[in-house]
mmCIF file of C-alpha atoms in Angstrom:
data_model
loop_
_atom_site.group_PDB
_atom_site.id
_atom_site.type_symbol
_atom_site.label_atom_id
_atom_site.label_comp_id
_atom_site.label_asym_id
_atom_site.label_seq_id
_atom_site.Cartn_x
_atom_site.Cartn_y
_atom_site.Cartn_z
ATOM 1 C CA GLY Q 1 -23.035 -1.120 6.753
ATOM 2 C CA VAL Q 2 -19.380 -1.320 7.528
ATOM 3 C CA SER Q 3 -18.279 -3.363 10.520
ATOM 4 C CA LEU Q 4 -15.214 -2.441 12.523
ATOM 5 C CA ALA Q 5 -15.274 -5.763 14.361
ATOM 6 C CA GLY Q 6 -11.764 -7.130 14.591
ATOM 7 C CA ILE Q 7 -10.120 -3.820 13.701
ATOM 8 C CA ARG Q 8 -7.182 -2.951 15.944
ATOM 9 C CA LEU Q 9 -5.361 0.358 15.914
ATOM 10 C CA LEU Q 10 -1.626 -0.017 16.356
ATOM 11 C CA SER Q 11 1.042 2.586 16.952
ATOM 12 C CA ALA Q 12 4.767 2.384 17.532
ATOM 13 C CA GLU Q 13 4.196 3.698 21.060
ATOM 14 C CA THR Q 14 1.735 0.960 22.071
ATOM 15 C CA PHE Q 15 2.799 -1.924 19.799
ATOM 16 C CA ASP Q 16 4.770 -3.908 22.399
ATOM 17 C CA ALA Q 17 1.987 -3.474 24.985
ATOM 18 C CA ARG Q 18 -0.730 -4.946 22.750
ATOM 19 C CA PRO Q 19 -2.618 -7.902 24.200
ATOM 20 C CA PHE Q 20 -1.459 -11.335 23.054
ATOM 21 C CA ASP Q 21 -3.551 -12.572 20.157
ATOM 22 C CA SER Q 22 -3.391 -16.322 19.635
ATOM 23 C CA GLU Q 23 -4.240 -15.741 15.981
ATOM 24 C CA ASP Q 24 -1.160 -13.498 15.511
ATOM 25 C CA PRO Q 25 1.643 -15.957 14.746
ATOM 26 C CA HIS Q 26 4.184 -13.173 14.316
ATOM 27 C CA GLY Q 27 4.781 -12.159 17.919
ATOM 28 C CA LEU Q 28 7.050 -9.385 16.652
ATOM 29 C CA THR Q 29 8.192 -6.582 18.909
ATOM 30 C CA LEU Q 30 8.988 -3.032 17.891
ATOM 31 C CA SER Q 31 12.669 -3.929 18.293
ATOM 32 C CA ASP Q 32 12.253 -6.802 15.795
ATOM 33 C CA ILE Q 33 10.582 -4.523 13.271
ATOM 34 C CA THR Q 34 13.241 -1.844 13.767
ATOM 35 C CA ARG Q 35 16.044 -4.392 13.253
ATOM 36 C CA HIS Q 36 14.410 -5.662 10.040
ATOM 37 C CA TYR Q 37 14.004 -2.087 8.823
ATOM 38 C CA PHE Q 38 17.639 -1.264 9.644
ATOM 39 C CA LYS Q 39 18.860 -4.333 7.715
ATOM 40 C CA SER Q 40 16.674 -3.490 4.717
ATOM 41 C CA ARG Q 41 18.000 0.100 4.662
ATOM 42 C CA SER Q 42 21.654 -0.902 5.007
ATOM 43 C CA GLY Q 43 23.865 2.025 4.093
ATOM 44 C CA LYS Q 44 20.938 4.455 4.150
ATOM 45 C CA VAL Q 45 20.248 4.558 7.900
ATOM 46 C CA ALA Q 46 23.252 5.348 10.093
ATOM 47 C CA ASP Q 47 22.600 2.926 12.963
ATOM 48 C CA LEU Q 48 19.921 1.038 14.860
ATOM 49 C CA ALA Q 49 19.094 4.072 17.013
ATOM 50 C CA ALA Q 50 18.486 6.186 13.899
ATOM 51 C CA ALA Q 51 16.289 3.421 12.470
ATOM 52 C CA GLU Q 52 14.224 3.377 15.675
ATOM 53 C CA LEU Q 53 13.808 7.160 15.525
ATOM 54 C CA GLU Q 54 12.535 6.852 11.942
ATOM 55 C CA VAL Q 55 10.090 4.067 12.826
ATOM 56 C CA ARG Q 56 8.780 5.849 15.935
ATOM 57 C CA GLY Q 57 8.662 9.189 14.134
ATOM 58 C CA SER Q 58 6.493 8.155 11.194
ATOM 59 C CA GLU Q 59 3.113 6.475 11.524
ATOM 60 C CA LEU Q 60 3.174 5.915 7.767
ATOM 61 C CA LEU Q 61 6.517 4.101 7.887
ATOM 62 C CA PHE Q 62 5.401 2.058 10.906
ATOM 63 C CA ALA Q 63 2.234 1.010 9.039
ATOM 64 C CA ALA Q 64 4.235 0.081 5.928
ATOM 65 C CA LEU Q 65 6.614 -2.016 8.028
ATOM 66 C CA LEU Q 66 3.700 -3.840 9.683
ATOM 67 C CA ALA Q 67 2.360 -4.655 6.213
ATOM 68 C CA ALA Q 68 5.796 -5.781 5.020
ATOM 69 C CA GLU Q 69 6.122 -8.092 8.036
ATOM 70 C CA GLY Q 70 2.634 -9.535 7.475
ATOM 71 C CA VAL Q 71 1.371 -8.293 10.842
ATOM 72 C CA VAL Q 72 -1.458 -6.403 9.118
ATOM 73 C CA ASP Q 73 -3.303 -7.130 5.900
ATOM 74 C CA GLY Q 74 -3.340 -3.531 4.741
ATOM 75 C CA THR Q 75 -3.070 0.081 5.717
ATOM 76 C CA LEU Q 76 -5.163 3.146 5.080
ATOM 77 C CA ALA Q 77 -3.397 6.448 4.521
ATOM 78 C CA GLY Q 78 -3.672 9.680 2.652
ATOM 79 C CA SER Q 79 -6.452 11.692 4.247
ATOM 80 C CA LEU Q 80 -4.055 13.389 6.673
ATOM 81 C CA SER Q 81 -0.839 12.908 4.701
ATOM 82 C CA THR Q 82 0.369 13.957 1.287
ATOM 83 C CA THR Q 83 0.581 11.446 -1.528
ATOM 84 C CA GLY Q 84 4.346 11.952 -1.552
ATOM 85 C CA ASP Q 85 4.659 11.111 2.152
ATOM 86 C CA VAL Q 86 2.572 7.957 1.728
ATOM 87 C CA ILE Q 87 4.604 6.839 -1.293
ATOM 88 C CA ARG Q 88 7.965 7.511 0.411
ATOM 89 C CA ALA Q 89 6.903 5.512 3.481
ATOM 90 C CA ALA Q 90 5.697 2.614 1.331
ATOM 91 C CA LEU Q 91 8.918 2.576 -0.682
ATOM 92 C CA ARG Q 92 11.079 2.632 2.463
ATOM 93 C CA GLY Q 93 8.959 0.152 4.418
ATOM 94 C CA ILE Q 94 7.792 -2.246 1.710
ATOM 95 C CA GLY Q 95 9.573 -1.440 -1.547
ATOM 96 C CA LEU Q 96 8.555 -2.358 -5.057
ATOM 97 C CA ALA Q 97 7.383 -5.867 -5.887
ATOM 98 C CA PRO Q 98 9.974 -8.178 -7.443
ATOM 99 C CA GLY Q 99 10.276 -7.500 -11.159
ATOM 100 C CA VAL Q 100 8.637 -4.073 -10.898
ATOM 101 C CA SER Q 101 10.739 -1.052 -11.777
ATOM 102 C CA VAL Q 102 8.060 1.620 -12.198
ATOM 103 C CA LEU Q 103 6.133 3.001 -9.242
ATOM 104 C CA SER Q 104 2.442 3.396 -9.952
ATOM 105 C CA SER Q 105 -0.806 3.306 -8.060
ATOM 106 C CA MET Q 106 -4.269 2.069 -8.849
ATOM 107 C CA PHE Q 107 -7.714 2.018 -7.361
ATOM 108 C CA LEU Q 108 -10.851 0.003 -7.932
ATOM 109 C CA MET Q 109 -14.279 1.472 -8.556
ATOM 110 C CA ALA Q 110 -17.324 -0.757 -8.208
ATOM 111 C CA PHE Q 111 -20.418 0.235 -10.154
ATOM 112 C CA PRO Q 112 -23.496 -1.593 -8.859
ATOM 113 C CA LYS Q 113 -26.117 -3.364 -10.914
ATOM 114 C CA ILE Q 114 -28.821 -0.869 -11.886
ATOM 115 C CA ALA Q 115 -32.079 -2.108 -13.355
ATOM 116 C CA GLU Q 116 -32.461 -1.105 -17.009
ATOM 117 C CA VAL Q 117 -28.910 0.313 -17.083
ATOM 118 C CA ARG Q 118 -26.477 -2.444 -16.067
ATOM 119 C CA GLU Q 119 -27.309 -6.109 -15.624
ATOM 120 C CA HIS Q 120 -24.281 -6.839 -13.429
ATOM 121 C CA GLU Q 121 -21.950 -5.050 -11.059
ATOM 122 C CA VAL Q 122 -18.901 -3.743 -12.899
ATOM 123 C CA VAL Q 123 -15.524 -3.307 -11.209
ATOM 124 C CA LEU Q 124 -12.944 -1.166 -12.977
ATOM 125 C CA ALA Q 125 -9.306 -0.545 -12.087
ATOM 126 C CA PHE Q 126 -7.792 2.851 -12.751
ATOM 127 C CA ALA Q 127 -4.040 3.335 -12.738
ATOM 128 C CA ASP Q 128 -3.157 6.729 -11.338
ATOM 129 C CA GLY Q 129 -1.008 8.512 -13.885
ATOM 130 C CA ALA Q 130 -0.328 11.357 -11.466
ATOM 131 C CA VAL Q 131 2.354 9.277 -9.687
ATOM 132 C CA LEU Q 132 4.373 9.225 -12.914
ATOM 133 C CA PRO Q 133 3.004 12.170 -14.903
ATOM 134 C CA ASP Q 134 5.127 11.748 -18.047
ATOM 135 C CA PRO Q 135 5.734 8.015 -18.527
ATOM 136 C CA THR Q 136 7.561 6.529 -21.484
ATOM 137 C CA ALA Q 137 5.858 3.872 -23.621
ATOM 138 C CA PRO Q 138 7.688 1.028 -21.806
ATOM 139 C CA GLN Q 139 6.710 2.525 -18.444
ATOM 140 C CA LEU Q 140 3.074 2.732 -19.548
ATOM 141 C CA ALA Q 141 3.226 -0.915 -20.580
ATOM 142 C CA GLU Q 142 4.641 -1.924 -17.186
ATOM 143 C CA ILE Q 143 1.966 0.092 -15.381
ATOM 144 C CA ALA Q 144 -0.753 -1.589 -17.470
ATOM 145 C CA VAL Q 145 0.626 -5.071 -16.751
ATOM 146 C CA ALA Q 146 0.975 -4.348 -12.999
ATOM 147 C CA THR Q 147 -2.528 -2.877 -12.811
ATOM 148 C CA ALA Q 148 -4.009 -5.867 -14.650
ATOM 149 C CA ALA Q 149 -2.219 -8.280 -12.286
ATOM 150 C CA THR Q 150 -3.438 -6.381 -9.206
ATOM 151 C CA TYR Q 151 -6.983 -6.283 -10.594
ATOM 152 C CA GLN Q 152 -6.974 -10.032 -11.135
ATOM 153 C CA THR Q 153 -5.536 -10.653 -7.650
ATOM 154 C CA LEU Q 154 -8.144 -8.472 -5.958
ATOM 155 C CA THR Q 155 -11.213 -9.443 -7.974
ATOM 156 C CA GLY Q 156 -10.419 -12.980 -9.100
ATOM 157 C CA GLU Q 157 -11.499 -11.949 -12.598
ATOM 158 C CA PRO Q 158 -9.315 -11.755 -15.704
ATOM 159 C CA ALA Q 159 -8.377 -8.195 -16.597
ATOM 160 C CA ARG Q 160 -9.079 -6.510 -19.897
ATOM 161 C CA VAL Q 161 -6.898 -3.443 -20.435
ATOM 162 C CA ALA Q 162 -7.706 -0.138 -22.132
ATOM 163 C CA MET Q 163 -5.316 2.800 -22.134
ATOM 164 C CA LEU Q 164 -6.574 6.364 -21.855
ATOM 165 C CA SER Q 165 -4.520 9.511 -22.117
ATOM 166 C CA PHE Q 166 -4.944 12.410 -19.753
ATOM 167 C CA SER Q 167 -3.778 15.929 -19.234
ATOM 168 C CA THR Q 168 -3.334 17.676 -15.911
ATOM 169 C CA LEU Q 169 -2.924 21.015 -17.674
ATOM 170 C CA GLY Q 170 0.307 21.448 -15.723
ATOM 171 C CA SER Q 171 -1.089 20.658 -12.274
ATOM 172 C CA ALA Q 172 0.997 17.495 -11.770
#
């Protein structure tokens, strides 16, 4: 089963009132996070008050900022928000990794060992072409390289890459 031990729910409204955790070396306040966000969005957010309104007004942005600051190890989003909203918050709060110019997403699927079918568990990474529905060849190459690097980081295994084409029949 899944254990929720150690899981803490954080919100912009209750962040500063959270109990002190000796294992949390950050000690950041909402004001600290807002100031960092304002500096990172220089020229795009009018002033510190506007930055605070953005941070308090978007749970997705707040979560992305917590991840960017290293306060949390990850976030979970998308069941109550559109893909576009999740992506915009991640871009504003975290940004693209250094050296990455093409936004893409990926997910892992783990296929368990099945007697007489598969001798070992198999983990596959799938890059989501729906984020960039009509990529150029160089963009596809960058997506493949980024997906392979993420796969290796998450699984500890070297990646082998195959490229598949798809068609959304106009739905993307």
